[in-house]
């Protein structure tokens, strides 16, 4: 058997692995991304083995030195994989034995790749979630800054994409900040359940060696130990939760992206995208397209797909570890990259958005968005709201046939529809007044918006 294709488990086999099988089963091309976590886990494990006198301290020292050198090789791009490297774990072990000789083989005492890979993925996600949390905060700040800079700008608020009631542009921006705040909470929840050390579960049943799992947990910063080795080597709930959090975050970013696409359209004209964040057409010279926002929206599809992919892989797996679980990594890596990329580019683009406040203001009262004010006015004068609604509906119909706006109507005209209208009604008929009056907690009044801004650190 040629040396470079000899596997760690070759002792059992009468013939070498077929090249096709090597190619089909290897995870090294993608799971090498876990090298730093794999090595950190191995160092903690090795030091525990020495501490418990399971292996000699002198051997542990040489193993740890070797592992650090291997980490440096990865970091500097000098690591040379062999075709026999089935995965990151075998690659590191193979290289370790090349470096320190046969004693390198002691590292895998009281450990299996099954608990090792479960550990690596947890360490990886713990680090990535910390990054994603920071990017979420950055985007929330970008939204809050945009809101602060345009604190007095009023836009039409929509339901069914039909003009509904005027709102502060800041209120609209901060709606997204709320979504991102909930996303942060979802990643925090995910971190809580991720914070469990699976190492020490062995292949599935635990280990006969007198290991100290608490020692390893302390070294790696885990708060709890897995309580059931069979569950620990086959549990990927934490990865599914992570992908679910990414999918929901993606849905939020997609909605924000959709607003940017709409707002930058000719028809809305509420914002202009910075040239540096827009793209042109290869045929139509006049075009300025919102491709960044469209891609953020489009990438949500893969975030959903990654979640579904992992859930499908997990369903129906018999206890305990099955190689199917190797399929957990690519969706996780892809969601990490996708979410980080989208958060990053939105945080960079939003501060450069040109807000066309005049367009927004003009649109804010178009389409009879002050009709609710008239109905509210009548209700404060004692008219049952349901009746007031009917009266104002008739007024809108009148305006449509007469080609008038609500604001233009004279008091005598209004009084034809209800004798309860008085001169003070005029004060109600402005977008600014409509916004100011929505003072109940959570509404679009400037006071509430200021409170929200504080929530999001602006
Ligand atoms: N590459 C494998 C994975 O990602 C590592 C664990 C392999 N374990 C095994 N018993 N074949 O799941």
Short mmCIF file of C-alpha atoms in Angstrom, two decimals, residues 253-254 256-267 271-281 284 286-299 345-346 349 353:
data_model
loop_
_atom_site.label_atom_id
_atom_site.label_comp_id
_atom_site.label_asym_id
_atom_site.label_seq_id
_atom_site.Cartn_x
_atom_site.Cartn_y
_atom_site.Cartn_z
CA UNK A 253 -32.32 41.98 5.74
CA UNK A 254 -34.31 41.01 2.69
CA UNK A 256 -34.82 46.12 4.35
CA UNK A 257 -33.27 45.46 0.94
CA UNK A 258 -36.72 45.44 -0.64
CA UNK A 259 -37.46 48.85 0.87
CA UNK A 260 -34.21 50.16 -0.57
CA UNK A 261 -35.12 48.77 -3.99
CA UNK A 262 -38.56 50.37 -3.83
CA UNK A 263 -37.38 53.67 -2.42
CA UNK A 264 -34.64 54.07 -5.00
CA UNK A 265 -37.04 53.41 -7.87
CA UNK A 266 -38.08 56.22 -10.20
CA UNK A 267 -41.65 55.84 -8.97
CA UNK A 271 -33.62 57.84 -1.69
CA UNK A 272 -30.68 57.88 -4.01
CA UNK A 273 -28.10 55.13 -3.66
CA UNK A 274 -24.47 56.16 -3.47
CA UNK A 275 -22.83 55.66 -6.89
CA UNK A 276 -20.17 53.50 -5.28
CA UNK A 277 -22.87 51.07 -4.17
CA UNK A 278 -24.88 50.99 -7.39
CA UNK A 279 -24.33 49.20 -10.65
CA UNK A 280 -25.02 50.04 -14.28
CA UNK A 281 -26.31 48.19 -17.30
CA UNK A 284 -28.88 50.82 -21.17
CA UNK A 286 -29.10 55.57 -18.20
CA UNK A 287 -29.36 52.76 -15.63
CA UNK A 288 -28.38 52.92 -12.01
CA UNK A 289 -29.39 49.66 -10.39
CA UNK A 290 -29.71 48.60 -6.76
CA UNK A 291 -27.88 45.29 -7.24
CA UNK A 292 -26.44 45.29 -3.73
CA UNK A 293 -29.89 45.39 -2.17
CA UNK A 294 -31.18 42.84 -4.67
CA UNK A 295 -28.38 40.44 -3.83
CA UNK A 296 -28.99 40.81 -0.11
CA UNK A 297 -32.64 39.98 -0.84
CA UNK A 298 -31.66 37.10 -3.11
CA UNK A 299 -29.18 35.54 -0.72
CA UNK A 345 -22.31 45.75 3.01
CA UNK A 346 -25.54 47.19 4.39
CA UNK A 349 -24.04 51.51 2.30
CA UNK A 353 -27.79 56.92 1.32
#
